[in-house]
Coordinates of C-alpha atoms and ligand atoms in Angstrom, one line a residue:
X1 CA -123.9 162.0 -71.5
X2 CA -120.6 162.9 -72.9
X3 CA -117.3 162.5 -70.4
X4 CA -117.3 164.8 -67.8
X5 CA -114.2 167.3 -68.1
X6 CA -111.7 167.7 -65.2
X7 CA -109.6 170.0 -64.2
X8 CA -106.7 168.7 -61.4
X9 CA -105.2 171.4 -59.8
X10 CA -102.1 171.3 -57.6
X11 CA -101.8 168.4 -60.7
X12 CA -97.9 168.0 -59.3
X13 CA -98.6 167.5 -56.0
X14 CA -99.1 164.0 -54.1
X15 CA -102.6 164.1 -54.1
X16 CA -102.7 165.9 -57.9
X17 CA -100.6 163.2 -59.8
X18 CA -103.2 160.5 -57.6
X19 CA -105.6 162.3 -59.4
X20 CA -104.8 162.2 -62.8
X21 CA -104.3 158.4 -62.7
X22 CA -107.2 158.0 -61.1
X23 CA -109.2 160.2 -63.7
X24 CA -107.5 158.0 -66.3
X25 CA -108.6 154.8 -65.1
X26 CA -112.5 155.7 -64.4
X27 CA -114.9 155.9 -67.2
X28 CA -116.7 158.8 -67.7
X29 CA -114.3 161.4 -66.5
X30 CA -111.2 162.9 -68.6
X31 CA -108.6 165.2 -67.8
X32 CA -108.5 168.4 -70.2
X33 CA -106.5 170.7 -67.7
X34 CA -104.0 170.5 -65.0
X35 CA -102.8 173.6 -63.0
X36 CA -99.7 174.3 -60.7
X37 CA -98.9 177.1 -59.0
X38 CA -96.8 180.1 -60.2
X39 CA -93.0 179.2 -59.9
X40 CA -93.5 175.1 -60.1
X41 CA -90.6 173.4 -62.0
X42 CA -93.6 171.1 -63.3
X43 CA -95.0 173.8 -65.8
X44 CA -95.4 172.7 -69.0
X45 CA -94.7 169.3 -68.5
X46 CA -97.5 166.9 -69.3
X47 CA -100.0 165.9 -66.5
X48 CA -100.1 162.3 -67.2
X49 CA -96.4 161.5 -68.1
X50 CA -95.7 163.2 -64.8
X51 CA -98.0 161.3 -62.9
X52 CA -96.7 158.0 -64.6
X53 CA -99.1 157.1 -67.1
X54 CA -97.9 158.3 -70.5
X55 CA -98.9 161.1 -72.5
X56 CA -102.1 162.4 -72.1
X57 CA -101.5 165.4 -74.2
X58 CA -102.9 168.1 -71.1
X59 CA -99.7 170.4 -70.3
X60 CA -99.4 171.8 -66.9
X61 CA -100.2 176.0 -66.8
X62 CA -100.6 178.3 -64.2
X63 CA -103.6 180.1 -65.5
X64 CA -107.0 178.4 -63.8
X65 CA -109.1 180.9 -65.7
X66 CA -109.0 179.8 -69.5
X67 CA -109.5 176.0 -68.0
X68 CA -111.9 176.0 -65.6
X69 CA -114.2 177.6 -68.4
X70 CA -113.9 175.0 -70.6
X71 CA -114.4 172.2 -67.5
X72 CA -117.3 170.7 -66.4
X73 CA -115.5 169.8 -62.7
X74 CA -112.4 170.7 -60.8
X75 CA -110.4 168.7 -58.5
X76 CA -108.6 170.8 -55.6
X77 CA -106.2 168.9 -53.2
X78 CA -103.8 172.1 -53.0
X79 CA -103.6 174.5 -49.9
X80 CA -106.6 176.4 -48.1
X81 CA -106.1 180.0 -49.9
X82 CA -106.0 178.2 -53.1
X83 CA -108.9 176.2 -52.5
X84 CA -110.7 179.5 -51.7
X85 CA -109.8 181.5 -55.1
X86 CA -110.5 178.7 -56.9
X87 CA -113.9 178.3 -55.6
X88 CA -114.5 181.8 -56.6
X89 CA -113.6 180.7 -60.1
X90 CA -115.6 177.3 -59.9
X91 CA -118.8 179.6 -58.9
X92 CA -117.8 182.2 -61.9
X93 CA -118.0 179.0 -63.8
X94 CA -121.1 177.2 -62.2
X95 CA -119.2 173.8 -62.5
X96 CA -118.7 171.1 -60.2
X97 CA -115.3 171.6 -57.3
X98 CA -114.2 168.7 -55.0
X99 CA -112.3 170.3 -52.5
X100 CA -110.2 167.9 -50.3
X101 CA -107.8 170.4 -49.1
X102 CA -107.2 170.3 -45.2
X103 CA -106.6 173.0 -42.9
X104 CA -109.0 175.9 -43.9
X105 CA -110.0 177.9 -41.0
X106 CA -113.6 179.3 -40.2
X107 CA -113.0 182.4 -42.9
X108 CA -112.1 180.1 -45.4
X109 CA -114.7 177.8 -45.3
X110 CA -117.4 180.8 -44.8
X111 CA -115.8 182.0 -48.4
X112 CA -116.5 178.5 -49.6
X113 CA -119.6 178.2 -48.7
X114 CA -120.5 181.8 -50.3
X115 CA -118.9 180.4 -53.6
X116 CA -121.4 177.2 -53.4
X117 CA -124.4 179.5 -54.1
X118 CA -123.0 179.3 -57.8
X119 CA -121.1 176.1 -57.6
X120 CA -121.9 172.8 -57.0
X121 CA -118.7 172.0 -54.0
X122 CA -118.3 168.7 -52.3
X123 CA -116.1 169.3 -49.5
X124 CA -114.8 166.5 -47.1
X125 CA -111.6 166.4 -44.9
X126 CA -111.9 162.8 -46.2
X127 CA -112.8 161.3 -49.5
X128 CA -112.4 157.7 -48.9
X129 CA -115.8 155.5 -48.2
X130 CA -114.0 153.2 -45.3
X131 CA -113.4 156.8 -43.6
X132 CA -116.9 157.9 -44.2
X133 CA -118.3 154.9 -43.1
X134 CA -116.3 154.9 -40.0
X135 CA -118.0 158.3 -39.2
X136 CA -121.3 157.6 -39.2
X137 CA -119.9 154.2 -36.3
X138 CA -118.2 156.7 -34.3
X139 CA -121.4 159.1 -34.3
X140 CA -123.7 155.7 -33.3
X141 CA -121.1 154.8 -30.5
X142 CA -120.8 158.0 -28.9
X143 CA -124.5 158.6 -28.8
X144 CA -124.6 155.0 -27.2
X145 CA -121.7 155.2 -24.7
X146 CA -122.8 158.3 -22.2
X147 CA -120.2 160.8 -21.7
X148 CA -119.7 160.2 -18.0
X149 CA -118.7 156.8 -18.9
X150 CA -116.9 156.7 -22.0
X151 CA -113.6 159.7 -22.8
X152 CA -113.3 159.7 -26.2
X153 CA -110.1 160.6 -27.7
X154 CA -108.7 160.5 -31.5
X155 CA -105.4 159.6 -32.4
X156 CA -104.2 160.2 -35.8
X157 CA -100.6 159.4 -37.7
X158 CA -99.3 160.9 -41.0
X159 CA -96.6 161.3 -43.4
X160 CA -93.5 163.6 -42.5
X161 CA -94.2 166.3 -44.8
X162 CA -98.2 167.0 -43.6
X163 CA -98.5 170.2 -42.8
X164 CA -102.0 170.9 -40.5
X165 CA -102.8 169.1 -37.5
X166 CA -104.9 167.4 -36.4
X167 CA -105.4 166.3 -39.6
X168 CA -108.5 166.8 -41.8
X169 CA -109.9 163.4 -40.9
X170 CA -109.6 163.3 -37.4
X171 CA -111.6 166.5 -37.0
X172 CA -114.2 165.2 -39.2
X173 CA -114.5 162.1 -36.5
X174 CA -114.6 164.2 -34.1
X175 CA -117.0 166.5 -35.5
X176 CA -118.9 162.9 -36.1
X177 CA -118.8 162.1 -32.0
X178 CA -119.3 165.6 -31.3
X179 CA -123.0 165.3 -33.1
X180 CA -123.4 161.4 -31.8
X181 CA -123.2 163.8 -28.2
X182 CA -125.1 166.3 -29.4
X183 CA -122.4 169.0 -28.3
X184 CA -120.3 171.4 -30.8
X185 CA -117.3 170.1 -31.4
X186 CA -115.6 173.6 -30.6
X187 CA -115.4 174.1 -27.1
X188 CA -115.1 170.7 -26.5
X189 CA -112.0 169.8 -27.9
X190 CA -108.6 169.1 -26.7
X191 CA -106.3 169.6 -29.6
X192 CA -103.2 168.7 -27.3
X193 CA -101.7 168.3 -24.0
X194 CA -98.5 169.6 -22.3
X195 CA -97.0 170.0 -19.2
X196 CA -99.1 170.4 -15.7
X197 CA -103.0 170.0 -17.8
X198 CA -104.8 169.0 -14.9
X199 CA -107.3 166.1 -15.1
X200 CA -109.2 165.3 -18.5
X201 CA -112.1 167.7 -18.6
X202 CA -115.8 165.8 -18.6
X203 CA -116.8 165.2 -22.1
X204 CA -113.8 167.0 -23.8
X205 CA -113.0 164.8 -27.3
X206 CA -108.9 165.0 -27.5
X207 CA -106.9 164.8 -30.2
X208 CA -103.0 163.6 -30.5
X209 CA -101.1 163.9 -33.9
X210 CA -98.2 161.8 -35.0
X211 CA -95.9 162.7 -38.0
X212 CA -93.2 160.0 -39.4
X213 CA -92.0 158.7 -42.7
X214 CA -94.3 157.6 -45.9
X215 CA -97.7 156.9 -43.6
X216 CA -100.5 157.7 -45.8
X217 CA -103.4 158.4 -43.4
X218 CA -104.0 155.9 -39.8
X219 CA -106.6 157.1 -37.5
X220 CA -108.3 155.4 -34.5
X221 CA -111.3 156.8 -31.7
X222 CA -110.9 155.4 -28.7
X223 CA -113.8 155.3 -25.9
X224 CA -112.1 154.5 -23.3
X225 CA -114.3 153.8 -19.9
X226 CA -113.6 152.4 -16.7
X227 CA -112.4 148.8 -17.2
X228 CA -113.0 148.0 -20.8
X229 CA -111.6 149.9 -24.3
X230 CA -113.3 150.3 -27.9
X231 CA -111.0 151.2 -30.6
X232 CA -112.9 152.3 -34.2
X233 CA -110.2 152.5 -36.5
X234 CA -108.7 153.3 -40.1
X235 CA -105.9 152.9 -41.9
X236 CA -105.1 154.4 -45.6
X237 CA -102.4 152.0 -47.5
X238 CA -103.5 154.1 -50.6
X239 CA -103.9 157.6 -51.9
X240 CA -105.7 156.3 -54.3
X241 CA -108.9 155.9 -52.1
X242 CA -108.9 159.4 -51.7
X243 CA -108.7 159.9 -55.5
X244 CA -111.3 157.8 -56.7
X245 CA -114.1 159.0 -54.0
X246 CA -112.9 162.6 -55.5
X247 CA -114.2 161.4 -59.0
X248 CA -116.9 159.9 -57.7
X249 CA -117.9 162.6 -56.2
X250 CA -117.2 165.1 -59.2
X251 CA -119.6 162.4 -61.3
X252 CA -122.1 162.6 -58.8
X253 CA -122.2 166.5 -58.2
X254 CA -122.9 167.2 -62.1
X255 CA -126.1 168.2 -62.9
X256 CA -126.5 168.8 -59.1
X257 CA -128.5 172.3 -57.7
X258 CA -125.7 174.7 -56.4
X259 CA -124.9 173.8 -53.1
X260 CA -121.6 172.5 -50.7
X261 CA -122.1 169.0 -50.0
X262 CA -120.5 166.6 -48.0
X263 CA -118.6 163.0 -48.7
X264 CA -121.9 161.6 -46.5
X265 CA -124.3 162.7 -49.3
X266 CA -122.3 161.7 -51.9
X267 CA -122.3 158.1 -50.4
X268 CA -125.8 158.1 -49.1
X269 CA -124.7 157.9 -45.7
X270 CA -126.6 161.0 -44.4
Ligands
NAD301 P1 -98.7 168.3 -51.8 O1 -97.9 169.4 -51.2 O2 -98.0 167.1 -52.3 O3 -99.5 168.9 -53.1 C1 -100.1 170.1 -53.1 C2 -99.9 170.7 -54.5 O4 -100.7 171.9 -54.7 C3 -98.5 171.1 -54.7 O5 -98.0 170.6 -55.9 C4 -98.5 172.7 -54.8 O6 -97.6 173.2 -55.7 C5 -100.0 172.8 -55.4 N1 -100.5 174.2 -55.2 C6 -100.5 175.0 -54.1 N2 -101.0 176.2 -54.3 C7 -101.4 176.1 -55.6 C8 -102.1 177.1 -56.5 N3 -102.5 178.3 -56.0 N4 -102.4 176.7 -57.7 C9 -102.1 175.5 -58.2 N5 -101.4 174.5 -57.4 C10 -101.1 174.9 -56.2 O7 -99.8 167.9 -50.8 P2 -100.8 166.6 -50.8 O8 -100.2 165.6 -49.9 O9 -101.1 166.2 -52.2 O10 -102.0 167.2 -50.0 C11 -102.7 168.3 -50.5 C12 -103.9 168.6 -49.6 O11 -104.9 167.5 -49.7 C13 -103.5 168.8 -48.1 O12 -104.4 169.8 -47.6 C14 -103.9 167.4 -47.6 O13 -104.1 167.4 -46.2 C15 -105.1 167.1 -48.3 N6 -105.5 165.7 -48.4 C16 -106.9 165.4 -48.3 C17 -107.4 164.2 -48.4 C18 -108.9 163.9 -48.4 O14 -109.3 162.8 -48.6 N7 -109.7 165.0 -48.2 C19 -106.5 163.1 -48.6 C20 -105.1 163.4 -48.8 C21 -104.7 164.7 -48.6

């Protein structure tokens, strides 16, 4: 089968210049278009010098439509309205779109699931197998550790600029102890705490976000019960983990039925 063709958008961004280096250094993928938004200084600059790895000969446009039709995949770490309209585009297309954007709210993600009748979208607030993984330990624990017993609660730090919280990755966890309790996450959750909150509700899963210089991604679920303490925990050193379980899963969604998968399927961790 001949390289699969990727398209990075947001390609100026952390995450997009990650991308383009990762693309570069797995076989079997290529870049052959990068998109920013409307207004970025990086237009017309190329992708790969930008990201630091010398010419690659893919300039930097603001039009999604002539590339996407032309790709075989797109890879979307932007913001949650763009990773909405360019779903759209990726099921106008019927090609493969990684989504890895954070943040999206209910309506977005019911517009992204519309758009996987036509595309084939892997969406995960985490692309990383060690996060993954760690999901499918918290899901085993909190089925194990009985809610009258155990509070579980999910503390999460990022990088200065981040701009949801919780982040992405924490509310996958907790969506992943949510199902190991066999409860919805919503409803249940404690997003934060100020001032006179009473005591912890039974069974709630709270969340508490940091934000501080260059960290790349640490999370950590804690059980805590009476007298003893389990900490599950993660911590990113790399963007590049994200990156190259993005083109992993672009590679593995090609050739796939229409559909929005998850990181979990991608990995065979279902
Ligand atoms: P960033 O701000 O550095 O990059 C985002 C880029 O997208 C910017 O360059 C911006 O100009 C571009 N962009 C925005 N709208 C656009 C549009 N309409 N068309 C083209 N480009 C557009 O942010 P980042 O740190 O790279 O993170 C991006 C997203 O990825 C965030 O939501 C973050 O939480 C998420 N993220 C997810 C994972 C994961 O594994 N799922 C890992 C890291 C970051």
């Amino acid at each position: 089968m001949s390289d699969m063709g990727l398209v990075v958008v947001g390609a100026a961004g952390r995450m997009g210049q990650t991308l383009v280096r990762a693309i570069h250094s797995i076989s079997g993928a290529r870049v052959i278009g990068a998109v920013e938004r409307t207004g970025s200084p990086h237009l017309g600059k190329d992708a790969g010098e930008l990201a630091g790895i010398g010419r690659i000969d893919v300039a930097i446009g603001d039009d999604p439509l002539p590339v996407f039709a032309k790709a075989d995949g797109v890879l979307d770490f932007t913001a949650p309205a763009s990773s909405v309209e360019f779903a759209g585009y990726a099921a106008q297309a019927h090609i493969v779109h990684v989504i890895g954007t954070t943040g999206c709210t209910a309506e977005d993600d019911a517009k992204i699931a519309a758009a996987a009748r036509h595309a084939m979208i892997v969406k995960s607030g985490n692309m990383s197998l060690g996060v993954n993984l760690l999901a499918v330990l918290v899901e085993q624990a909190a089925r194990a550790l009985a809610a009258d017993d155990f509070d579980i609660e999910i503390l999460e730090m990022h990088h200065k600029h981040k701009v949801d919280a919780p982040s992405g990755t924490a509310l996958l966890l907790g969506e992943a102890a949510a199902a190991g309790r066999e409860v919805a996450l919503a409803g249940n959750d404690v997003r934060s705490r100020d001032g006179h909150t009473g005591a912890r509700k039974p069974g709630s899963i709270g969340f508490a976000a940091l934000r501080g210089g260059s960290v790349v991604g640490d999370h950590s679920v804690i059980l805590a019960g009476t007298g003893e303490r389990i900490t599950l925990s993660h911590h990113a050193e790399d963007r590049a983990i994200f990156a190259r379980g993005a083109v992993r899963a672009a590679l593995w969604a090609r050739g796939r039925k229409p559909g929005l998968y998850s990181m979990r399927d991608v990995l065979g961790l279902s």
